[in-house]
PDB file of C-alpha atoms and ligand atoms in Angstrom:
ATOM      1  CA  UNK A   1       0.411   7.786 102.908  1.00 42.00           C
ATOM      2  CA  UNK A   2       0.301   7.115  99.444  1.00 49.00           C
ATOM      3  CA  UNK A   3      -3.153   6.720  98.080  1.00 45.00           C
ATOM      4  CA  UNK A   4      -4.534   4.515  94.823  1.00 48.00           C
ATOM      5  CA  UNK A   5      -8.357   5.751  93.578  1.00 50.00           C
ATOM      6  CA  UNK A   6     -10.476   2.479  93.298  1.00 43.00           C
ATOM      7  CA  UNK A   7     -11.100   2.405  89.442  1.00 45.00           C
ATOM      8  CA  UNK A   8     -14.186   3.773  88.184  1.00 46.00           C
ATOM      9  CA  UNK A   9     -15.747   0.627  86.759  1.00 46.00           C
ATOM     10  CA  UNK A  10     -16.098  -2.562  89.509  1.00 44.00           C
ATOM     11  CA  UNK A  11     -13.416  -5.228  88.024  1.00 44.00           C
ATOM     12  CA  UNK A  12     -15.617  -7.558  90.500  1.00 41.00           C
ATOM     13  CA  UNK A  13     -18.327  -7.576  88.079  1.00 43.00           C
ATOM     14  CA  UNK A  14     -15.987  -7.400  85.022  1.00 45.00           C
ATOM     15  CA  UNK A  15     -14.759 -11.200  86.303  1.00 42.00           C
ATOM     16  CA  UNK A  16     -18.636 -12.100  87.448  1.00 39.00           C
ATOM     17  CA  UNK A  17     -19.185 -11.660  83.542  1.00 44.00           C
ATOM     18  CA  UNK A  18     -16.277 -13.719  82.336  1.00 45.00           C
ATOM     19  CA  UNK A  19     -18.308 -16.954  82.714  1.00 39.00           C
ATOM     20  CA  UNK A  20     -21.300 -14.982  80.146  1.00 43.00           C
ATOM     21  CA  UNK A  21     -18.165 -14.730  78.132  1.00 51.00           C
ATOM     22  CA  UNK A  22     -17.784 -17.055  74.995  1.00 57.00           C
ATOM     23  CA  UNK A  23     -14.112 -17.837  74.039  1.00 54.00           C
ATOM     24  CA  UNK A  24     -14.260 -16.495  69.965  1.00 53.00           C
ATOM     25  CA  UNK A  25     -14.424 -19.073  67.119  1.00 48.00           C
ATOM     26  CA  UNK A  26     -13.181 -21.690  67.684  1.00 42.00           C
ATOM     27  CA  UNK A  27      -9.520 -21.560  66.301  1.00 41.00           C
ATOM     28  CA  UNK A  28      -9.240 -22.917  62.646  1.00 44.00           C
ATOM     29  CA  UNK A  29      -5.606 -23.977  62.411  1.00 40.00           C
ATOM     30  CA  UNK A  30      -3.481 -23.748  58.867  1.00 43.00           C
ATOM     31  CA  UNK A  31      -1.088 -26.449  58.551  1.00 42.00           C
ATOM     32  CA  UNK A  32       1.273 -24.568  55.497  1.00 38.00           C
ATOM     33  CA  UNK A  33       4.977 -26.575  54.075  1.00 41.00           C
ATOM     34  CA  UNK A  34       6.824 -24.200  55.545  1.00 41.00           C
ATOM     35  CA  UNK A  35       9.878 -25.586  57.892  1.00 49.00           C
ATOM     36  CA  UNK A  36      11.713 -22.234  58.675  1.00 61.00           C
ATOM     37  CA  UNK A  37       9.501 -19.122  60.078  1.00 59.00           C
ATOM     38  CA  UNK A  38      11.418 -15.898  60.743  1.00 64.00           C
ATOM     39  CA  UNK A  39      11.313 -15.155  65.278  1.00 67.00           C
ATOM     40  CA  UNK A  40       9.096 -13.363  66.223  1.00 61.00           C
ATOM     41  CA  UNK A  41       6.779 -13.806  62.778  1.00 60.00           C
ATOM     42  CA  UNK A  42       4.382 -16.367  64.186  1.00 56.00           C
ATOM     43  CA  UNK A  43       1.020 -15.399  65.088  1.00 64.00           C
ATOM     44  CA  UNK A  44      -1.948 -18.411  67.334  1.00 56.00           C
ATOM     45  CA  UNK A  45      -4.129 -19.767  64.745  1.00 54.00           C
ATOM     46  CA  UNK A  46      -0.890 -19.875  61.928  1.00 63.00           C
ATOM     47  CA  UNK A  47       0.515 -23.403  61.903  1.00 67.00           C
ATOM     48  CA  UNK A  48       0.001 -27.038  63.745  1.00 77.00           C
ATOM     49  CA  UNK A  49       3.433 -28.110  62.129  1.00 91.00           C
ATOM     50  CA  UNK A  50       6.033 -29.091  64.008  1.00 95.00           C
ATOM     51  CA  UNK A  51       9.402 -26.799  62.689  1.00 94.00           C
ATOM     52  CA  UNK A  52      12.143 -24.495  63.059  1.00 95.00           C
ATOM     53  CA  UNK A  53      12.018 -20.962  64.644  1.00 95.00           C
ATOM     54  CA  UNK A  54      15.879 -19.139  64.036  1.00 95.00           C
ATOM     55  CA  UNK A  55      17.810 -21.724  66.258  1.00 96.00           C
ATOM     56  CA  UNK A  56      14.360 -23.054  67.687  1.00 97.00           C
ATOM     57  CA  UNK A  57      14.392 -27.010  66.277  1.00 97.00           C
ATOM     58  CA  UNK A  58      11.475 -28.674  65.836  1.00 96.00           C
ATOM     59  CA  UNK A  59       8.234 -26.221  68.017  1.00 96.00           C
ATOM     60  CA  UNK A  60       5.299 -25.814  67.171  1.00 95.00           C
ATOM     61  CA  UNK A  61       2.494 -23.455  68.071  1.00 94.00           C
ATOM     62  CA  UNK A  62      -0.046 -23.869  70.924  1.00 94.00           C
ATOM     63  CA  UNK A  63      -2.717 -21.855  70.608  1.00 93.00           C
ATOM     64  CA  UNK A  64      -5.404 -21.180  73.452  1.00 95.00           C
ATOM     65  CA  UNK A  65      -9.714 -21.550  72.853  1.00 97.00           C
ATOM     66  CA  UNK A  66      -9.702 -18.377  75.327  1.00 98.00           C
ATOM     67  CA  UNK A  67      -8.002 -15.420  72.890  1.00 97.00           C
ATOM     68  CA  UNK A  68      -7.043 -11.911  72.417  1.00 97.00           C
ATOM     69  CA  UNK A  69     -10.037 -10.692  71.742  1.00 97.00           C
ATOM     70  CA  UNK A  70     -11.725 -12.468  74.648  1.00 98.00           C
ATOM     71  CA  UNK A  71      -9.651 -11.382  77.383  1.00 98.00           C
ATOM     72  CA  UNK A  72     -10.209  -7.549  75.633  1.00 98.00           C
ATOM     73  CA  UNK A  73     -13.304  -8.557  76.199  1.00 98.00           C
ATOM     74  CA  UNK A  74     -13.131  -9.197  80.018  1.00 98.00           C
ATOM     75  CA  UNK A  75     -10.675  -6.373  80.245  1.00 98.00           C
ATOM     76  CA  UNK A  76     -13.433  -4.218  78.357  1.00 98.00           C
ATOM     77  CA  UNK A  77      -9.796  -2.317  76.569  1.00 98.00           C
ATOM     78  CA  UNK A  78      -7.938  -3.343  73.530  1.00 98.00           C
ATOM     79  CA  UNK A  79      -3.611  -4.323  73.962  1.00 98.00           C
ATOM     80  CA  UNK A  80      -1.339  -2.627  72.744  1.00 99.00           C
ATOM     81  CA  UNK A  81       1.793  -0.937  73.126  1.00 99.00           C
ATOM     82  CA  UNK A  82       2.689   2.995  74.023  1.00 99.00           C
ATOM     83  CA  UNK A  83       6.340   2.916  72.978  1.00 99.00           C
ATOM     84  CA  UNK A  84       8.563   6.040  74.770  1.00 99.00           C
ATOM     85  CA  UNK A  85      11.674   6.920  73.492  1.00 99.00           C
ATOM     86  CA  UNK A  86      13.931   9.922  73.734  1.00 98.00           C
ATOM     87  CA  UNK A  87      16.772  11.380  75.589  1.00 98.00           C
ATOM     88  CA  UNK A  88      17.464  10.090  79.074  1.00 98.00           C
ATOM     89  CA  UNK A  89      16.438  12.776  81.372  1.00 98.00           C
ATOM     90  CA  UNK A  90      13.930  13.581  78.891  1.00 98.00           C
ATOM     91  CA  UNK A  91      10.777  12.574  80.772  1.00 98.00           C
ATOM     92  CA  UNK A  92      10.386   9.448  79.885  1.00 98.00           C
ATOM     93  CA  UNK A  93       9.164   7.231  82.993  1.00 98.00           C
ATOM     94  CA  UNK A  94       8.097  10.525  84.553  1.00 98.00           C
ATOM     95  CA  UNK A  95       5.149  10.373  81.320  1.00 98.00           C
ATOM     96  CA  UNK A  96       4.696   6.084  82.168  1.00 99.00           C
ATOM     97  CA  UNK A  97       3.812   5.851  85.455  1.00 98.00           C
ATOM     98  CA  UNK A  98       2.082   9.068  84.952  1.00 98.00           C
ATOM     99  CA  UNK A  99      -0.309   7.406  81.397  1.00 99.00           C
ATOM    100  CA  UNK A 100      -0.772   4.249  83.748  1.00 99.00           C
ATOM    101  CA  UNK A 101      -1.748   5.936  87.143  1.00 98.00           C
ATOM    102  CA  UNK A 102      -3.910   8.826  84.942  1.00 98.00           C
ATOM    103  CA  UNK A 103      -5.601   5.219  82.853  1.00 98.00           C
ATOM    104  CA  UNK A 104      -5.609   2.962  85.845  1.00 98.00           C
ATOM    105  CA  UNK A 105      -7.763   5.604  87.814  1.00 98.00           C
ATOM    106  CA  UNK A 106     -10.545   5.448  84.322  1.00 98.00           C
ATOM    107  CA  UNK A 107     -10.361   1.294  85.185  1.00 98.00           C
ATOM    108  CA  UNK A 108      -7.954   0.825  82.757  1.00 98.00           C
ATOM    109  CA  UNK A 109      -4.928  -2.048  83.375  1.00 98.00           C
ATOM    110  CA  UNK A 110      -1.675  -1.080  82.128  1.00 99.00           C
ATOM    111  CA  UNK A 111       2.207  -2.791  82.789  1.00 99.00           C
ATOM    112  CA  UNK A 112       5.213  -0.239  82.434  1.00 99.00           C
ATOM    113  CA  UNK A 113       8.149  -1.660  81.033  1.00 99.00           C
ATOM    114  CA  UNK A 114      11.051   0.516  82.342  1.00 98.00           C
ATOM    115  CA  UNK A 115      14.898   0.224  80.327  1.00 98.00           C
ATOM    116  CA  UNK A 116      15.983   1.212  84.300  1.00 98.00           C
ATOM    117  CA  UNK A 117      14.116  -1.934  84.990  1.00 98.00           C
ATOM    118  CA  UNK A 118      13.761  -4.040  83.232  1.00 98.00           C
ATOM    119  CA  UNK A 119      18.025  -3.588  83.804  1.00 98.00           C
ATOM    120  CA  UNK A 120      18.388  -4.870  86.556  1.00 98.00           C
ATOM    121  CA  UNK A 121      16.695  -8.852  85.765  1.00 98.00           C
ATOM    122  CA  UNK A 122      16.304  -9.670  82.280  1.00 98.00           C
ATOM    123  CA  UNK A 123      18.261  -7.625  79.900  1.00 98.00           C
ATOM    124  CA  UNK A 124      21.331  -7.881  82.945  1.00 98.00           C
ATOM    125  CA  UNK A 125      23.926  -9.165  80.309  1.00 98.00           C
ATOM    126  CA  UNK A 126      23.609  -6.287  78.383  1.00 98.00           C
ATOM    127  CA  UNK A 127      25.429  -3.373  78.086  1.00 98.00           C
ATOM    128  CA  UNK A 128      25.689   0.034  76.081  1.00 98.00           C
ATOM    129  CA  UNK A 129      27.116  -1.187  73.376  1.00 98.00           C
ATOM    130  CA  UNK A 130      24.452  -0.817  70.480  1.00 98.00           C
ATOM    131  CA  UNK A 131      24.573  -4.780  68.884  1.00 98.00           C
ATOM    132  CA  UNK A 132      23.820  -4.517  72.842  1.00 98.00           C
ATOM    133  CA  UNK A 133      20.815  -2.002  72.340  1.00 98.00           C
ATOM    134  CA  UNK A 134      19.835  -3.540  69.866  1.00 98.00           C
ATOM    135  CA  UNK A 135      18.653  -6.667  72.266  1.00 98.00           C
ATOM    136  CA  UNK A 136      17.764  -5.114  75.321  1.00 98.00           C
ATOM    137  CA  UNK A 137      15.281  -3.099  72.382  1.00 98.00           C
ATOM    138  CA  UNK A 138      14.221  -6.988  70.552  1.00 98.00           C
ATOM    139  CA  UNK A 139      13.839  -8.404  73.536  1.00 98.00           C
ATOM    140  CA  UNK A 140      11.655  -5.729  75.788  1.00 99.00           C
ATOM    141  CA  UNK A 141       9.383  -5.483  71.890  1.00 98.00           C
ATOM    142  CA  UNK A 142       9.030  -9.515  71.919  1.00 98.00           C
ATOM    143  CA  UNK A 143       7.768  -9.004  75.776  1.00 98.00           C
ATOM    144  CA  UNK A 144       5.340  -5.595  75.736  1.00 98.00           C
ATOM    145  CA  UNK A 145       4.520  -7.759  72.294  1.00 98.00           C
ATOM    146  CA  UNK A 146       2.413 -10.589  74.921  1.00 98.00           C
ATOM    147  CA  UNK A 147       1.459  -7.742  77.396  1.00 98.00           C
ATOM    148  CA  UNK A 148      -0.757  -6.448  74.432  1.00 98.00           C
ATOM    149  CA  UNK A 149      -1.527 -10.533  73.299  1.00 98.00           C
ATOM    150  CA  UNK A 150      -3.107 -10.547  77.124  1.00 98.00           C
ATOM    151  CA  UNK A 151      -5.767  -7.429  76.700  1.00 98.00           C
ATOM    152  CA  UNK A 152      -3.264  -4.713  78.806  1.00 98.00           C
ATOM    153  CA  UNK A 153      -2.368  -1.168  77.995  1.00 99.00           C
ATOM    154  CA  UNK A 154       1.437  -1.842  78.197  1.00 99.00           C
ATOM    155  CA  UNK A 155       3.995   1.077  77.399  1.00 99.00           C
ATOM    156  CA  UNK A 156       7.333   0.577  77.570  1.00 99.00           C
ATOM    157  CA  UNK A 157      10.265   3.564  78.286  1.00 99.00           C
ATOM    158  CA  UNK A 158      13.271   2.859  77.079  1.00 99.00           C
ATOM    159  CA  UNK A 159      16.086   5.155  74.881  1.00 99.00           C
ATOM    160  CA  UNK A 160      15.661   2.744  72.324  1.00 99.00           C
ATOM    161  CA  UNK A 161      18.358   5.299  70.111  1.00 99.00           C
ATOM    162  CA  UNK A 162      18.511   3.290  66.945  1.00 98.00           C
ATOM    163  CA  UNK A 163      14.986   3.598  64.112  1.00 98.00           C
ATOM    164  CA  UNK A 164      15.894   0.898  62.683  1.00 98.00           C
ATOM    165  CA  UNK A 165      15.641  -1.072  66.015  1.00 98.00           C
ATOM    166  CA  UNK A 166      11.858   0.750  67.504  1.00 98.00           C
ATOM    167  CA  UNK A 167      10.923  -0.327  63.924  1.00 98.00           C
ATOM    168  CA  UNK A 168      11.607  -3.365  64.731  1.00 98.00           C
ATOM    169  CA  UNK A 169       9.382  -3.421  67.552  1.00 98.00           C
ATOM    170  CA  UNK A 170       6.164  -2.416  65.650  1.00 98.00           C
ATOM    171  CA  UNK A 171       6.353  -4.851  63.294  1.00 98.00           C
ATOM    172  CA  UNK A 172       6.133  -7.400  65.848  1.00 98.00           C
ATOM    173  CA  UNK A 173       2.980  -5.720  66.905  1.00 97.00           C
ATOM    174  CA  UNK A 174      -0.310  -5.973  65.010  1.00 94.00           C
ATOM    175  CA  UNK A 175      -1.096  -3.141  63.654  1.00 88.00           C
ATOM    176  CA  UNK A 176      -1.914   0.391  64.417  1.00 96.00           C
ATOM    177  CA  UNK A 177      -1.306  -1.727  67.657  1.00 98.00           C
ATOM    178  CA  UNK A 178       2.567   0.432  68.832  1.00 98.00           C
ATOM    179  CA  UNK A 179       1.842   3.473  69.530  1.00 98.00           C
ATOM    180  CA  UNK A 180       5.431   4.779  69.190  1.00 98.00           C
ATOM    181  CA  UNK A 181       5.651   8.194  71.651  1.00 99.00           C
ATOM    182  CA  UNK A 182       8.888  11.346  70.688  1.00 98.00           C
ATOM    183  CA  UNK A 183       9.845  12.298  73.946  1.00 98.00           C
ATOM    184  CA  UNK A 184      11.204  15.685  71.418  1.00 98.00           C
ATOM    185  CA  UNK A 185      13.453  17.744  74.474  1.00 98.00           C
ATOM    186  CA  UNK A 186      16.093  19.297  73.593  1.00 97.00           C
ATOM    187  CA  UNK A 187      19.981  17.586  74.837  1.00 98.00           C
ATOM    188  CA  UNK A 188      19.988  21.338  77.095  1.00 97.00           C
ATOM    189  CA  UNK A 189      16.309  20.546  79.254  1.00 97.00           C
ATOM    190  CA  UNK A 190      17.551  16.946  79.442  1.00 98.00           C
ATOM    191  CA  UNK A 191      21.681  17.714  80.305  1.00 98.00           C
ATOM    192  CA  UNK A 192      20.258  20.058  82.562  1.00 98.00           C
ATOM    193  CA  UNK A 193      18.379  18.060  84.803  1.00 98.00           C
ATOM    194  CA  UNK A 194      20.798  15.255  85.148  1.00 98.00           C
ATOM    195  CA  UNK A 195      17.984  13.399  87.607  1.00 97.00           C
ATOM    196  CA  UNK A 196      21.219  11.030  88.235  1.00 98.00           C
ATOM    197  CA  UNK A 197      24.360  13.738  87.625  1.00 98.00           C
ATOM    198  CA  UNK A 198      25.082  10.721  84.039  1.00 98.00           C
ATOM    199  CA  UNK A 199      25.387  13.867  81.651  1.00 98.00           C
ATOM    200  CA  UNK A 200      28.354  15.127  83.534  1.00 98.00           C
ATOM    201  CA  UNK A 201      30.340  12.107  83.701  1.00 98.00           C
ATOM    202  CA  UNK A 202      29.660  11.298  80.271  1.00 98.00           C
ATOM    203  CA  UNK A 203      31.553  14.884  79.945  1.00 98.00           C
ATOM    204  CA  UNK A 204      33.806  14.606  82.201  1.00 98.00           C
ATOM    205  CA  UNK A 205      34.215  10.672  80.031  1.00 98.00           C
ATOM    206  CA  UNK A 206      33.533   8.975  83.122  1.00 98.00           C
ATOM    207  CA  UNK A 207      30.813   7.164  80.948  1.00 98.00           C
ATOM    208  CA  UNK A 208      31.763   6.913  77.550  1.00 98.00           C
ATOM    209  CA  UNK A 209      29.138   5.980  74.934  1.00 98.00           C
ATOM    210  CA  UNK A 210      26.635   8.204  76.765  1.00 98.00           C
ATOM    211  CA  UNK A 211      23.502   8.689  74.395  1.00 98.00           C
ATOM    212  CA  UNK A 212      23.338  12.054  72.955  1.00 98.00           C
ATOM    213  CA  UNK A 213      27.102  12.827  74.226  1.00 98.00           C
ATOM    214  CA  UNK A 214      29.357  10.866  72.603  1.00 98.00           C
ATOM    215  CA  UNK A 215      26.541   7.977  70.731  1.00 98.00           C
ATOM    216  CA  UNK A 216      23.918   8.618  68.346  1.00 98.00           C
ATOM    217  CA  UNK A 217      20.249   9.179  69.088  1.00 98.00           C
ATOM    218  CA  UNK A 218      17.418   9.183  65.884  1.00 98.00           C
ATOM    219  CA  UNK A 219      14.378  10.205  66.135  1.00 98.00           C
ATOM    220  CA  UNK A 220      11.216   9.157  64.809  1.00 98.00           C
ATOM    221  CA  UNK A 221      10.888  10.120  61.542  1.00 97.00           C
ATOM    222  CA  UNK A 222       7.007   9.394  60.756  1.00 94.00           C
ATOM    223  CA  UNK A 223       5.469   8.471  64.680  1.00 98.00           C
ATOM    224  CA  UNK A 224       1.870   8.607  66.082  1.00 98.00           C
ATOM    225  CA  UNK A 225       2.440  11.466  68.751  1.00 98.00           C
ATOM    226  CA  UNK A 226       5.117  14.389  69.553  1.00 98.00           C
ATOM    227  CA  UNK A 227       6.045  15.850  72.423  1.00 98.00           C
ATOM    228  CA  UNK A 228       7.585  18.785  72.002  1.00 97.00           C
ATOM    229  CA  UNK A 229       8.220  21.825  74.729  1.00 96.00           C
ATOM    230  CA  UNK A 230       5.429  25.114  73.922  1.00 93.00           C
ATOM    231  CA  UNK A 231       6.808  28.738  73.847  1.00 92.00           C
ATOM    232  CA  UNK A 232       9.900  27.164  75.219  1.00 89.00           C
ATOM    233  CA  UNK A 233       7.889  25.781  78.443  1.00 95.00           C
ATOM    234  CA  UNK A 234       7.665  21.884  78.771  1.00 96.00           C
ATOM    235  CA  UNK A 235       4.394  20.496  79.512  1.00 98.00           C
ATOM    236  CA  UNK A 236       3.350  19.219  82.584  1.00 98.00           C
ATOM    237  CA  UNK A 237       3.613  14.736  82.866  1.00 98.00           C
ATOM    238  CA  UNK A 238       0.120  15.406  83.954  1.00 98.00           C
ATOM    239  CA  UNK A 239      -0.743  17.613  79.951  1.00 98.00           C
ATOM    240  CA  UNK A 240       2.185  15.128  78.440  1.00 98.00           C
ATOM    241  CA  UNK A 241      -0.255  11.505  80.107  1.00 98.00           C
ATOM    242  CA  UNK A 242      -3.491  13.767  79.207  1.00 98.00           C
ATOM    243  CA  UNK A 243      -1.842  13.303  75.087  1.00 98.00           C
ATOM    244  CA  UNK A 244      -1.640  10.199  75.179  1.00 98.00           C
ATOM    245  CA  UNK A 245      -4.969   9.340  76.518  1.00 98.00           C
ATOM    246  CA  UNK A 246      -6.307  11.307  73.985  1.00 98.00           C
ATOM    247  CA  UNK A 247      -4.492   9.762  71.140  1.00 98.00           C
ATOM    248  CA  UNK A 248      -5.914   6.202  72.988  1.00 98.00           C
ATOM    249  CA  UNK A 249      -9.056   7.695  73.195  1.00 98.00           C
ATOM    250  CA  UNK A 250      -9.794   9.150  69.767  1.00 98.00           C
ATOM    251  CA  UNK A 251      -8.693   4.930  68.482  1.00 98.00           C
ATOM    252  CA  UNK A 252     -10.773   3.030  69.766  1.00 98.00           C
ATOM    253  CA  UNK A 253      -7.885   1.685  72.153  1.00 98.00           C
ATOM    254  CA  UNK A 254     -10.561   2.502  75.184  1.00 98.00           C
ATOM    255  CA  UNK A 255     -13.219   0.317  74.708  1.00 98.00           C
ATOM    256  CA  UNK A 256     -13.221  -3.860  74.219  1.00 96.00           C
TER     257      UNK A 256
HETATM  258  N1  LIG B   1      25.669   5.171  78.162  1.00 58.08           N
HETATM  259  C1  LIG B   1      24.589   5.528  78.507  1.00 58.08           C
HETATM  260  N2  LIG B   1      23.407   5.556  77.928  1.00 58.08           N
HETATM  261  C2  LIG B   1      22.733   5.763  78.030  1.00 58.08           C
HETATM  262  N3  LIG B   1      22.070   6.082  79.453  1.00 58.08           N
HETATM  263  C3  LIG B   1      22.826   4.985  80.100  1.00 58.08           C
HETATM  264  C4  LIG B   1      24.108   4.428  79.543  1.00 58.08           C
HETATM  265  N4  LIG B   1      24.610   4.084  80.812  1.00 58.08           N
HETATM  266  C5  LIG B   1      24.125   4.284  81.574  1.00 58.08           C
HETATM  267  N5  LIG B   1      22.953   4.769  81.243  1.00 58.08           N
HETATM  268  C6  LIG B   1      21.054   4.179  81.781  1.00 58.08           C
HETATM  269  O1  LIG B   1      20.659   3.680  81.274  1.00 58.08           O
HETATM  270  C7  LIG B   1      19.390   4.286  81.213  1.00 58.08           C
HETATM  271  C8  LIG B   1      19.008   3.451  79.633  1.00 58.08           C
HETATM  272  O2  LIG B   1      18.466   2.473  79.738  1.00 58.08           O
HETATM  273  P1  LIG B   1      17.821   2.201  78.686  1.00 58.08           P
HETATM  274  O3  LIG B   1      17.681   0.214  78.456  1.00 58.08           O
HETATM  275  O4  LIG B   1      16.277   2.677  78.269  1.00 58.08           O
HETATM  276  O5  LIG B   1      18.829   2.311  76.585  1.00 58.08           O
HETATM  277  S1  LIG B   1      18.550   1.645  75.439  1.00 58.08           S
HETATM  278  O6  LIG B   1      17.173   1.752  74.974  1.00 58.08           O
HETATM  279  O7  LIG B   1      19.544   0.591  75.512  1.00 58.08           O
HETATM  280  O8  LIG B   1      19.832   2.492  74.947  1.00 58.08           O
HETATM  281  C9  LIG B   1      19.929   5.525  81.369  1.00 58.08           C
HETATM  282  O9  LIG B   1      17.739   5.602  81.715  1.00 58.08           O
HETATM  283  P2  LIG B   1      17.627   7.199  81.598  1.00 58.08           P
HETATM  284  O10 LIG B   1      18.183   8.650  81.740  1.00 58.08           O
HETATM  285  O11 LIG B   1      16.123   6.930  82.484  1.00 58.08           O
HETATM  286  O12 LIG B   1      17.124   7.560  79.184  1.00 58.08           O
HETATM  287  C10 LIG B   1      20.672   5.745  82.529  1.00 58.08           C
HETATM  288  O13 LIG B   1      20.493   6.197  83.287  1.00 58.08           O
HETATM  289  N1  LIG B   2       7.777  17.543  82.005  1.00 58.08           N
HETATM  290  C1  LIG B   2       8.315  17.791  82.919  1.00 58.08           C
HETATM  291  N2  LIG B   2       8.648  18.491  83.834  1.00 58.08           N
HETATM  292  C2  LIG B   2       9.083  19.582  85.292  1.00 58.08           C
HETATM  293  N3  LIG B   2      10.438  18.260  84.918  1.00 58.08           N
HETATM  294  C3  LIG B   2      10.151  16.715  84.387  1.00 58.08           C
HETATM  295  C4  LIG B   2       8.687  16.515  83.309  1.00 58.08           C
HETATM  296  N4  LIG B   2       9.433  14.900  83.348  1.00 58.08           N
HETATM  297  C5  LIG B   2      10.713  14.570  83.773  1.00 58.08           C
HETATM  298  N5  LIG B   2      11.215  16.017  83.711  1.00 58.08           N
HETATM  299  C6  LIG B   2      11.713  16.276  85.187  1.00 58.08           C
HETATM  300  O1  LIG B   2      12.975  15.813  84.242  1.00 58.08           O
HETATM  301  C7  LIG B   2      14.085  14.394  85.273  1.00 58.08           C
HETATM  302  C8  LIG B   2      14.067  12.882  84.446  1.00 58.08           C
HETATM  303  O2  LIG B   2      12.683  12.204  83.709  1.00 58.08           O
HETATM  304  P1  LIG B   2      12.547  11.047  83.696  1.00 58.08           P
HETATM  305  O3  LIG B   2      11.272  10.944  83.720  1.00 58.08           O
HETATM  306  O4  LIG B   2      14.153   9.876  84.687  1.00 58.08           O
HETATM  307  O5  LIG B   2      13.906  11.176  82.111  1.00 58.08           O
HETATM  308  P2  LIG B   2      14.166  10.141  81.908  1.00 58.08           P
HETATM  309  O6  LIG B   2      13.502   8.351  82.202  1.00 58.08           O
HETATM  310  O7  LIG B   2      13.953  10.173  80.297  1.00 58.08           O
HETATM  311  O8  LIG B   2      15.228   9.370  82.152  1.00 58.08           O
HETATM  312  C9  LIG B   2      13.344  14.226  86.525  1.00 58.08           C
HETATM  313  O9  LIG B   2      14.252  14.576  88.169  1.00 58.08           O
HETATM  314  C10 LIG B   2      11.559  14.831  86.164  1.00 58.08           C
HETATM  315  O10 LIG B   2      11.420  14.445  87.552  1.00 58.08           O
END
């Protein structure tokens, strides 16, 4: 039977503390004169004007009294997005689950957005053509941003092969709260794993446009965390998760 160790900290205590918390300072709305705003660029408190964003016309941002800082105080952590990128078979889902489990045991709220899973629902209308991959990444970036705003440590794991698409997600998040993790494992290792038999199908031409075979993967140039084989050996899922947890600890994400 699958058992999960309870978190070390009592959530009951946190929830009881809610009544003692005061929402952060009342929001002062700053009217601005803009009528057209770039999609994704609106932030709480930015404007109370009726405006247009992308194709959405005559809309207005509504702020709530309870804000990100209040939710973070409740959860005793900082909302952020951990964006895991790498080839198919590099271990993205494995790391995401190991990391989520590790943080959960330590009493932290996480949520995993797995590319493969999201293509079963939210993104089931998208193919693997470059423009559909871009839309896939854009939607997941927006969803991840909402989770981070909720105070959750959001773990997104997608191939996300294009640098420009990943950078666009980074620009959606407040400073330093987009943490890009590159699983830098060579194609030979990923292809040898081939747990779903997709590389084999791609090599035989039965899948077209497969990342790493006949479709590009652009590695990050300057990401927060790189995980690589050491002396030819892959670090275990637990070791990979610990590397990310250390980063979160050192950068203050595991406290409010
Ligand atoms: N053509 C092609 N290229 C790459 N991957 C393919 C393809 N067709 C299907 N799959 C399966 O889809 C999973 C990747 O989905 P993602 O949403 O992460 O891809 S992307 O970020 O939009 O590139 C990927 O899952 P992972 O192996 O977990 O990466 C594959 O199982
Ligand atoms: N660090 C690791 N060491 C050994 N095997 C791994 C490791 N990470 C993943 N695997 C195995 O490799 C395969 C692909 O992992 P997966 O997490 O599904 O990759 P991805 O989500 O990137 O496609 C799985 O069979 C998984 O058990």
